Amino acid sequence: MSSTPLTQLDRVVIRFAGDSGDGMQLTGDRFTSDTASLGNDLSTLPNFPAEIRAPQGTLPGVSSFQLHFANHDIATPGDAPDVLVAMNPAALKANLADLPRGATVIANADEFTKRNLAKVGYAVSPLEDGSLAQAGYHVHALPLTSMTVEALAEFDLTRKEKERAKNMLALGLLSWLYSRDTAGTEAFLRAKFAKAPQILEANLVALRAGHAYGETTEGFAVRYEVAPAPMPAGTYRTITGNQAMALGLVAAAERSGLPLVLGSYPITPASDILHQLSALKGQGVTTLQAEDEIAAVGMALGASFGGALGVTTTSGPGLALKSETIGLAVSTELPLVVIDIQRGGPSTGLPTKTEQADLLQAMYGRNGESPVAVVAAQSPSDCFTSAMEAVRIATTYRTPVILLSDGYLGNGSEPWAVPSVRDLPDLTVEHATEPNATDEKGEPVFHPFLRDELTLARPWAVPGTPGLEHRIGGIEKADVTGHISYDPTNHDTMVRLRQAKIDRIADSIPDLTVDDPDGDARLLVLGWGSTYGPIAAATRLARTSGAKVARAHLRHLHPFPSNLGEVLRRYERVVLPEMNLGQLALLLRGRYLVDVRSHTAVRGLPFTAAELAEVIHSHLLEVSDTTMGARA
């Protein structure tokens, strides 16, 4: 039993960083899982290079995983790490600027060789020249590689094979330092390496060796504990946004009574949805990996034509390629769910970094007047709810729905309260089964564009249903009958009907709610998508210093909630942070003639709470100065 004093903390931010081959994503994921099992609230930020194998030991090759865990509700992965685990000089140099004074650095001293130091421009080792201590950091330079090799001395493995387990030794040490149980990681390793018993045992020994080193060394003056966070009773699991998206689609298919068909082409950071769903064939899921993005969306739309729930997943470049088929879905008025896990652009851009820059493409990136519904998820766990909402809109209104997430949400994780099936919405879909009109002779006929009075949706007829034969395709159809039509007046009618149908969706979505505790805030911070967490944390931070600020967050971007205009006009100033150059702000200014103020960044990283809190304070000062000037 360790005699090291135990200190209680309310929150900790840890960042694991190393070469892209050092297993930092696995290490962070396992530490996250062990932390979740203790009941802490948590949020994560994986950050890795786009190259499959970037040059070893270089700054472009650094991979990191940040975890924020606490004994209270948190909204972000944390602004800055309290602890940096640096597996080589590149990892230290790439992340050092983010460390606040007083942070702890645990460095793998074995990798701070002259050659590795030179790769990143260090003339001397920062572990030895006193610069880190002078900057106020608590430094633990440990020979993690050689400790791992020594712990595995009796294993019949090459030195390189032994060195690969150093991430498990580091994980064991951090687990001891922050009082994490490693039982979950041991079970994970047993499952992962069940067919490689020697590799399994080596990883287990390395994990235990790291934990034992923490117990026996006198190098750490204190160890820490973070108590569980209060949460409503229920069953919880840690979930990433892409995992939640996949489960939301499965749940929506089950509640709608439709078979789920995913047509997809692998693309970062959306591919994991395909991976997740391909393992669920037993739940009635069909996954089709297409040869390209165009084929993928064609498969999905074909499935919808056949009466199934057609879904396709992609990122920004793929969304552009799918645009013509999405337009076909608009014309045919069939349900289609298009999930865009956004990344940095343009073109290939930043495949592994996050961005919110596909909004205008989702709204208008098709030829002609081709309106679609647009929905945005706000957190990893919210991806489940957003997927179900996208399916509800698509099937109820017979329209394509573009569901926006991004790399930050898709790869990030947080606790998720697993819902009860009985609490999930009823999404039951009824296909057309019989004719819906009569012809001039009084004979029953089927009119494919005879619309529902409330939703303006047309009937969804499964091919092969007797008596429901009808034309379908991209050429304009006549209202009601669906016959091919080139009549100008009919085209005008159909264009307006398709837009009116999208507008009708606003009747089925809730009003925008505003978090304004005292009801007297003069500043509103509005957001959409993954800015939810940073905005929530920033307003919380600003309020602790007495700032009166309101916040609201949009899930539905087309159509907007019915009360959005009234909300925007209620406040003297509206500030809108976006990870683009102001796309939603542009739309809101044009629609509501309100001077929405943008705060933008396109760095491939989410906003920090401190950054947005500073933005809030600066705008509050401007509002106050404007009021004082008016009074003068």
XYZ file of C-alpha atoms in Angstrom:
632
model
C 0.000 0.000 0.000
C 1.410 3.381 -0.974
C 2.318 5.790 1.823
C 2.169 8.792 -0.525
C -0.313 11.381 0.807
C -3.627 11.509 -1.053
C -5.006 14.903 -2.111
C -8.574 15.515 -3.254
C -9.062 17.506 -6.482
C -12.275 18.715 -8.093
C -10.978 18.469 -11.666
C -7.912 17.438 -13.695
C -6.879 17.853 -17.341
C -4.316 15.318 -18.600
C -2.748 15.274 -22.052
C -0.923 12.204 -23.367
C 1.410 13.118 -26.234
C 3.933 11.220 -28.282
C 4.868 9.994 -31.696
C 1.992 8.770 -33.855
C 3.239 5.231 -33.245
C 3.433 5.519 -29.451
C -0.165 4.486 -28.811
C -1.314 7.764 -27.285
C -4.881 7.428 -28.571
C -5.177 3.955 -27.043
C -3.602 5.133 -23.790
C -5.981 8.069 -23.541
C -8.969 5.940 -24.451
C -8.145 3.386 -21.761
C -7.558 6.054 -19.101
C -10.908 7.556 -20.116
C -12.716 4.245 -19.747
C -11.185 3.599 -16.329
C -12.134 7.131 -15.284
C -15.708 6.726 -16.486
C -16.085 3.570 -14.417
C -15.410 5.671 -11.297
C -18.314 7.991 -12.071
C -16.432 11.162 -12.989
C -17.892 13.507 -15.559
C -15.468 13.730 -18.456
C -14.781 15.129 -21.904
C -12.004 14.193 -24.323
C -10.135 15.691 -27.281
C -8.160 13.272 -29.473
C -5.731 15.141 -31.746
C -3.628 13.275 -34.283
C -1.844 13.874 -37.590
C -3.436 13.081 -40.928
C -0.486 11.037 -42.138
C -0.770 7.319 -41.462
C 2.862 7.339 -40.347
C 4.340 10.819 -40.103
C 8.155 11.141 -39.801
C 9.105 9.671 -36.443
C 10.111 12.101 -33.736
C 9.062 15.226 -35.676
C 6.574 17.936 -34.773
C 4.145 16.993 -37.602
C 4.073 13.443 -36.257
C 2.902 14.304 -32.724
C -0.316 12.648 -31.617
C -2.107 13.666 -28.423
C -5.160 12.787 -26.361
C -6.554 15.216 -23.787
C -8.937 14.183 -21.018
C -10.772 16.482 -18.612
C -12.436 14.711 -15.683
C -14.127 16.186 -12.648
C -16.389 15.704 -9.638
C -18.953 18.069 -11.201
C -20.606 18.755 -14.537
C -18.129 19.851 -17.211
C -18.646 20.857 -20.828
C -15.229 20.809 -22.542
C -11.980 18.805 -22.672
C -10.324 21.646 -20.775
C -8.442 24.715 -21.942
C -4.975 23.674 -20.782
C -3.490 20.471 -19.350
C -2.560 20.195 -15.693
C -0.396 17.218 -16.621
C 1.517 16.554 -19.836
C 2.869 13.080 -20.497
C 5.501 13.620 -23.214
C 6.969 10.505 -24.791
C 9.662 12.347 -26.790
C 11.093 15.856 -27.379
C 8.669 16.549 -30.235
C 5.702 15.865 -27.961
C 7.114 18.209 -25.337
C 7.857 21.026 -27.769
C 4.520 20.736 -29.605
C 2.519 21.017 -26.395
C 4.656 23.112 -24.063
C 3.024 26.412 -25.040
C -0.337 25.105 -23.789
C 0.938 24.342 -20.276
C 0.054 26.817 -17.518
C 2.598 27.661 -14.833
C 2.576 24.981 -12.142
C 1.680 22.151 -14.509
C 3.314 18.748 -14.208
C 5.480 17.280 -16.977
C 6.159 13.545 -17.057
C 8.716 12.938 -19.796
C 10.234 9.780 -21.221
C 13.887 10.672 -20.631
C 15.119 7.761 -22.783
C 13.881 9.496 -25.936
C 15.640 12.797 -25.245
C 18.692 11.744 -27.223
C 20.911 14.136 -29.127
C 19.420 12.963 -32.423
C 15.802 13.361 -31.293
C 16.511 16.747 -29.746
C 18.063 17.966 -32.983
C 14.962 16.925 -34.962
C 12.877 19.549 -33.176
C 15.529 22.228 -32.743
C 16.666 21.676 -29.159
C 20.405 22.375 -28.743
C 20.343 20.911 -25.220
C 17.785 18.796 -23.425
C 15.112 20.879 -21.668
C 15.013 18.116 -19.078
C 18.575 18.979 -18.048
C 19.080 22.721 -18.618
C 16.672 23.876 -15.904
C 14.425 25.773 -18.330
C 11.296 23.825 -17.423
C 11.765 24.387 -13.694
C 12.430 28.076 -14.323
C 9.137 28.253 -16.207
C 7.371 26.904 -13.118
C 6.766 23.322 -14.218
C 7.065 20.262 -11.988
C 9.193 17.872 -14.036
C 9.495 14.108 -13.683
C 12.058 12.797 -16.192
C 11.614 9.030 -16.147
C 13.285 6.398 -18.344
C 9.963 4.908 -19.408
C 11.374 2.938 -22.347
C 14.187 1.258 -20.416
C 11.865 0.657 -17.442
C 9.517 -1.186 -19.786
C 12.305 -3.248 -21.343
C 13.587 -4.165 -17.881
C 10.122 -5.154 -16.678
C 9.783 -7.456 -19.694
C 13.299 -8.911 -19.449
C 12.056 -12.494 -19.153
C 9.831 -12.311 -22.233
C 11.031 -13.866 -25.488
C 10.418 -10.664 -27.429
C 12.676 -8.347 -29.390
C 13.660 -5.047 -27.775
C 11.429 -3.197 -30.226
C 8.463 -5.367 -29.306
C 9.089 -4.716 -25.618
C 9.384 -0.971 -26.178
C 5.902 -0.892 -27.705
C 4.454 -1.580 -24.256
C 5.843 1.664 -22.799
C 2.460 3.335 -23.220
C 0.987 0.717 -20.882
C 3.687 1.428 -18.309
C 2.885 5.149 -18.540
C -0.815 4.341 -18.195
C -0.140 2.266 -15.090
C 1.841 5.105 -13.521
C -0.874 7.698 -14.262
C -3.526 5.304 -12.989
C -1.678 5.109 -9.671
C -1.077 8.853 -9.544
C -4.798 9.627 -10.015
C -6.223 6.619 -8.167
C -7.687 4.899 -11.223
C -8.533 1.197 -11.175
C -6.847 -0.689 -14.038
C -9.221 -3.670 -14.025
C -11.101 -2.360 -17.054
C -7.889 -1.935 -19.048
C -6.744 -5.440 -18.096
C -10.041 -6.846 -19.374
C -9.656 -4.825 -22.577
C -6.147 -6.178 -23.139
C -7.301 -9.753 -22.580
C -9.948 -9.322 -25.263
C -7.669 -7.477 -27.694
C -4.742 -9.914 -27.466
C -6.662 -13.121 -26.793
C -4.903 -14.802 -29.750
C -1.452 -13.474 -28.797
C -0.904 -14.630 -25.206
C 2.714 -13.468 -24.966
C 1.880 -9.959 -26.179
C -1.068 -9.918 -23.776
C 1.071 -10.874 -20.818
C 3.759 -8.345 -21.759
C 1.236 -5.514 -21.812
C -0.267 -6.617 -18.504
C 3.168 -6.770 -16.886
C 4.062 -3.308 -18.228
C 0.782 -1.873 -16.938
C 1.335 -3.355 -13.492
C 4.975 -2.288 -13.479
C 3.975 1.333 -14.018
C 1.475 1.137 -11.188
C 4.016 -0.552 -8.920
C 6.636 2.098 -9.730
C 4.244 4.774 -8.534
C 3.654 2.886 -5.287
C 7.340 2.399 -4.518
C 9.052 5.525 -5.826
C 9.582 8.590 -3.693
C 9.603 10.815 -6.760
C 5.985 11.924 -6.323
C 5.235 13.887 -3.172
C 1.500 13.408 -3.476
C -1.083 11.404 -5.385
C -4.569 12.536 -6.253
C -8.187 11.500 -6.206
C -11.195 13.000 -7.978
C -14.535 12.022 -6.463
C -17.469 10.897 -8.637
C -19.687 13.578 -10.121
C -23.338 13.729 -9.020
C -25.476 12.358 -11.848
C -29.110 11.298 -12.126
C -29.655 7.608 -11.478
C -29.317 5.443 -14.542
C -27.044 3.297 -16.653
C -24.106 5.182 -18.149
C -21.397 4.447 -20.659
C -18.668 6.495 -22.275
C -19.522 7.201 -25.886
C -17.978 9.043 -28.823
C -20.067 11.122 -31.169
C -19.688 8.656 -34.030
C -20.692 5.750 -31.808
C -23.726 7.692 -30.597
C -24.627 8.561 -34.179
C -24.579 4.899 -35.170
C -26.716 3.856 -32.201
C -29.145 6.706 -32.865
C -29.654 5.499 -36.423
C -30.281 1.934 -35.241
C -32.736 3.122 -32.596
C -34.532 5.335 -35.112
C -34.828 2.466 -37.583
C -36.246 0.234 -34.862
C -38.762 2.869 -33.737
C -39.794 3.604 -37.329
C -40.195 -0.041 -38.276
C -37.890 0.404 -41.269
C -34.791 -1.582 -42.225
C -31.655 0.571 -42.027
C -29.447 0.706 -45.115
C -26.158 2.630 -44.976
C -24.388 3.446 -48.225
C -20.966 4.839 -47.367
C -17.468 5.489 -48.673
C -14.692 5.658 -46.050
C -13.591 9.213 -45.249
C -12.030 10.776 -42.163
C -13.544 11.556 -39.679
C -16.815 9.790 -40.608
C -15.558 6.260 -41.269
C -16.171 5.024 -37.733
C -19.951 5.209 -38.247
C -19.569 2.679 -41.060
C -17.362 0.544 -38.803
C -19.906 0.652 -35.969
C -22.931 -0.160 -38.117
C -21.194 -2.932 -40.063
C -21.019 -4.899 -36.806
C -24.797 -4.697 -36.286
C -26.116 -6.929 -39.041
C -27.989 -8.873 -36.365
C -30.059 -5.767 -35.663
C -31.328 -5.588 -39.229
C -28.669 -3.169 -40.454
C -27.323 -3.416 -43.995
C -24.038 -1.629 -44.708
C -22.678 -1.147 -48.217
C -19.148 0.154 -48.703
C -19.259 1.837 -52.090
C -16.494 2.493 -54.593
C -16.941 6.262 -54.256
C -19.086 8.950 -52.632
C -21.498 9.216 -55.563
C -22.224 5.496 -55.528
C -22.676 5.590 -51.748
C -25.430 8.196 -51.779
C -27.012 6.457 -54.795
C -27.234 3.261 -52.762
C -28.846 5.134 -49.873
C -31.403 6.873 -52.090
C -32.139 3.600 -53.854
C -32.820 2.023 -50.464
C -35.254 4.836 -49.644
C -36.974 4.308 -53.003
C -37.358 0.677 -51.976
C -39.051 1.624 -48.699
C -36.068 1.408 -46.342
C -34.358 4.051 -44.237
C -31.551 5.233 -46.524
C -28.534 6.844 -44.845
C -25.148 7.964 -46.127
C -22.166 9.280 -44.145
C -19.355 11.530 -45.279
C -17.276 14.637 -44.607
C -17.115 17.937 -46.514
C -15.403 16.755 -49.724
C -17.821 13.851 -49.993
C -20.824 16.063 -49.381
C -19.835 18.042 -52.467
C -19.736 14.871 -54.551
C -23.152 13.763 -53.266
C -24.837 17.046 -54.178
C -26.503 15.922 -57.431
C -28.056 12.837 -55.859
C -29.239 14.873 -52.874
C -30.932 17.129 -55.406
C -32.529 14.033 -56.923
C -33.880 13.149 -53.468
C -35.322 16.676 -53.217
C -37.024 16.246 -56.606
C -38.355 12.757 -55.906
C -39.308 13.789 -52.371
C -37.933 10.692 -50.721
C -36.505 10.518 -47.191
C -32.709 10.493 -47.037
C -30.362 11.127 -44.107
C -26.963 12.566 -45.048
C -24.504 12.768 -42.162
C -21.596 15.179 -42.576
C -18.818 14.859 -39.976
C -17.135 18.151 -40.829
C -13.376 18.659 -41.039
C -11.020 21.443 -42.029
C -11.083 22.409 -45.703
C -11.071 23.294 -48.523
C -10.288 20.228 -50.638
C -8.439 17.608 -48.573
C -7.672 20.345 -46.058
C -7.125 19.108 -42.515
C -8.578 15.583 -42.521
C -8.070 14.949 -38.796
C -8.901 18.438 -37.522
C -12.285 19.946 -36.762
C -14.210 22.769 -38.418
C -17.794 24.046 -38.872
C -17.391 25.331 -42.405
C -19.886 23.144 -44.311
C -23.031 24.990 -43.226
C -23.506 27.011 -46.405
C -22.745 23.919 -48.491
C -25.417 22.000 -46.566
C -27.908 24.823 -47.053
C -27.263 25.734 -50.671
C -24.717 23.379 -52.222
C -26.980 22.012 -54.959
C -28.235 23.243 -58.311
C -31.635 24.872 -58.566
C -33.986 25.579 -55.691
C -33.409 22.379 -53.738
C -34.215 22.952 -50.061
C -33.338 20.352 -47.443
C -33.650 20.232 -43.670
C -30.429 20.850 -41.728
C -29.858 19.657 -38.162
C -26.692 19.989 -36.038
C -25.549 17.868 -33.086
C -24.096 19.740 -30.106
C -22.143 17.137 -28.098
C -20.907 13.550 -28.480
C -23.876 12.076 -26.614
C -26.298 14.441 -28.363
C -25.355 12.782 -31.661
C -27.750 9.978 -30.626
C -30.687 12.353 -30.195
C -29.785 14.316 -33.313
C -29.714 11.136 -35.426
C -33.205 10.215 -34.255
C -34.418 13.748 -34.990
C -32.941 13.653 -38.488
C -34.755 10.377 -39.178
C -38.019 11.791 -37.799
C -37.882 14.798 -40.098
C -36.777 12.803 -43.153
C -39.508 10.195 -42.858
C -42.303 12.533 -41.756
C -41.702 15.193 -44.401
C -40.243 12.969 -47.172
C -37.133 15.054 -47.562
C -33.377 14.785 -47.390
C -31.968 15.862 -44.026
C -28.335 16.879 -43.667
C -27.115 16.152 -40.160
C -23.980 18.105 -39.234
C -21.437 16.889 -36.728
C -17.654 17.430 -36.820
C -14.363 15.790 -35.950
C -14.366 17.204 -32.415
C -17.747 15.623 -31.652
C -17.221 12.489 -33.724
C -13.945 11.495 -32.037
C -14.537 13.106 -28.639
C -16.275 11.258 -25.836
C -18.351 11.904 -22.716
C -20.674 9.963 -20.392
C -24.031 9.033 -21.899
C -27.114 8.010 -19.957
C -28.400 5.016 -21.884
C -32.104 5.756 -22.546
C -34.942 3.362 -21.970
C -36.480 2.137 -25.212
C -39.943 3.062 -23.962
C -38.800 6.679 -23.633
C -37.689 6.944 -27.253
C -40.075 8.731 -29.638
C -42.464 6.721 -31.792
C -41.285 7.179 -35.388
C -43.661 4.700 -36.992
C -43.834 5.094 -40.766
C -46.804 4.074 -42.906
C -46.151 3.321 -46.552
C -48.891 3.869 -49.072
C -50.818 0.643 -49.632
C -53.754 1.601 -51.859
C -54.857 4.187 -54.417
C -55.599 7.647 -53.037
C -57.820 9.175 -55.756
C -60.134 8.382 -58.641
C -59.820 9.297 -62.316
C -62.423 10.918 -64.541
C -64.028 7.509 -65.016
C -64.310 6.928 -61.291
C -61.566 4.317 -61.309
C -59.106 4.224 -58.382
C -55.725 5.759 -59.191
C -52.578 6.653 -57.290
C -51.419 10.266 -57.283
C -47.811 10.272 -56.068
C -47.787 14.008 -55.271
C -51.117 14.276 -53.472
C -49.876 15.847 -50.263
C -50.618 15.508 -46.570
C -52.469 18.643 -45.472
C -50.299 19.164 -42.354
C -46.827 18.228 -43.558
C -47.161 18.633 -47.348
C -45.382 15.266 -47.599
C -46.254 13.049 -50.538
C -47.151 9.364 -50.035
C -44.252 6.891 -49.834
C -45.103 3.964 -52.104
C -42.924 0.856 -52.146
C -42.173 -0.339 -55.705
C -44.197 -3.376 -56.645
C -47.266 -2.463 -54.586
C -50.251 -3.303 -56.850
C -52.099 -0.250 -58.141
C -49.457 2.246 -56.983
C -47.392 2.408 -60.164
C -46.005 5.911 -60.741
C -43.190 7.789 -62.432
C -40.183 8.896 -60.459
C -36.958 10.628 -61.438
C -35.136 13.917 -61.704
C -37.231 15.558 -64.417
C -39.904 17.889 -63.037
C -43.246 16.276 -62.290
C -46.745 17.686 -62.409
C -48.336 18.585 -59.122
C -50.564 15.806 -57.772
C -50.396 13.422 -60.752
C -46.620 13.139 -61.027
C -46.670 13.175 -64.814
C -43.596 14.672 -66.493
C -44.160 18.384 -66.887
C -42.330 21.268 -68.528
C -45.080 23.766 -67.768
C -43.572 26.980 -66.300
C -46.462 27.565 -63.928
C -46.311 23.998 -62.630
C -42.569 24.274 -62.067
C -43.102 27.446 -60.047
C -45.766 25.641 -58.024
C -43.561 22.611 -57.324
C -40.564 24.727 -56.332
C -42.697 26.656 -53.847
C -44.331 23.499 -52.511
C -40.964 21.875 -51.812
C -39.818 24.966 -49.909
C -43.133 25.223 -48.069
C -42.750 21.620 -46.983
C -39.389 22.415 -45.385
C -40.888 25.516 -43.774
C -43.659 23.363 -42.256
C -41.001 21.474 -40.277
C -40.806 24.515 -37.968
C -44.279 23.589 -36.665
C -42.877 20.355 -35.237
C -39.711 21.649 -33.578
C -39.562 23.351 -30.172
C -38.970 27.037 -29.697
C -35.413 28.124 -29.024
C -34.798 28.199 -25.267
C -32.545 30.806 -23.687
C -30.415 30.353 -20.579
C -30.764 33.804 -18.943
C -30.798 33.219 -15.153
C -31.935 36.691 -14.078
C -33.783 37.586 -17.240
C -31.971 40.908 -17.540
C -28.917 40.055 -19.669
C -28.113 42.517 -22.441
C -25.785 40.159 -24.314
C -26.763 36.871 -25.939
C -24.144 34.321 -26.980
C -25.652 32.146 -29.684
C -24.116 28.963 -31.032
C -24.691 25.870 -33.126
C -23.051 22.463 -33.331
C -19.945 21.677 -31.317
C -19.514 25.198 -29.920
C -22.120 24.173 -27.319
C -19.569 23.014 -24.739
C -17.124 25.936 -25.030
C -19.974 28.472 -24.966
C -21.546 26.827 -21.910
C -18.207 26.799 -20.090
C -17.425 30.378 -21.117
C -20.755 31.809 -19.963
C -20.387 29.908 -16.693
C -16.913 31.394 -16.283
C -18.089 34.913 -17.153
C -20.977 34.725 -14.703
C -18.622 33.865 -11.835
C -17.182 37.377 -12.218
C -20.622 38.977 -12.187
C -21.265 39.226 -15.926
C -24.891 39.132 -17.009
C -24.916 37.084 -20.172
C -27.499 34.824 -21.817
C -26.832 31.894 -24.095
C -28.832 29.855 -26.591
C -27.970 27.037 -28.953
C -29.504 26.051 -32.276
C -30.124 22.423 -33.229
C -32.358 23.193 -36.235
C -30.663 25.334 -38.872
C -33.215 24.890 -41.676
C -35.823 25.746 -40.862
C -34.978 27.890 -37.851
C -37.155 27.712 -34.724
C -40.212 29.930 -35.083
C -39.216 32.247 -32.229
C -35.600 32.821 -33.300
C -36.209 36.314 -34.655
C -37.924 37.399 -31.446
C -35.044 36.010 -29.369
C -32.408 37.814 -31.428
C -34.224 41.162 -31.128
C -34.612 40.782 -27.365
C -30.930 41.526 -26.692
C -28.842 44.635 -27.281
C -26.071 42.520 -28.757
C -25.830 38.996 -30.146
C -22.407 37.314 -30.405
C -22.025 34.167 -32.503
C -18.822 32.075 -32.182
C -18.248 29.788 -35.167
C -15.368 27.636 -36.403
C -15.689 29.213 -39.844
C -15.650 32.786 -41.170
C -19.162 33.639 -40.040
C -21.517 31.450 -42.091
C -24.476 31.285 -39.711
C -24.020 34.954 -38.824
C -24.378 35.774 -42.529
C -27.642 33.824 -42.728
C -29.083 35.402 -39.596
C -28.223 38.949 -40.666
C -29.932 38.382 -44.009
C -32.987 36.647 -42.567
C -33.682 38.757 -39.483
C -31.833 42.050 -40.183
C -30.123 41.807 -36.790
C -26.506 42.909 -36.351
C -25.167 39.541 -35.231
C -21.498 39.892 -34.265
C -19.195 37.073 -35.341
C -16.291 35.630 -33.412
C -14.524 33.196 -35.705
C -11.558 30.843 -35.724
C -10.487 28.151 -38.188
C -7.512 26.579 -36.399
C -8.683 22.981 -36.568
C -9.272 23.076 -32.800
C -12.342 23.887 -30.700
C -12.663 27.195 -28.886
C -11.405 27.400 -25.316
C -13.657 28.589 -22.509
C -11.164 31.274 -21.482
C -11.030 32.652 -25.025
C -14.806 32.958 -25.284
C -15.123 34.357 -21.765
C -12.745 37.139 -22.819
C -14.889 37.750 -25.911
C -17.969 37.999 -23.699
C -16.345 40.546 -21.392
C -15.114 42.670 -24.303
C -18.595 42.831 -25.831
C -20.174 43.642 -22.478
C -17.764 46.550 -22.132
C -18.720 47.796 -25.608
C -22.433 47.534 -24.792
C -21.880 49.464 -21.543
C -19.806 52.132 -23.306
C -22.498 52.503 -25.978
C -25.180 52.945 -23.325
C -23.106 55.485 -21.397
C -22.441 57.420 -24.598
C -26.132 57.488 -25.455
C -26.991 58.797 -21.989
C -24.314 61.479 -22.240
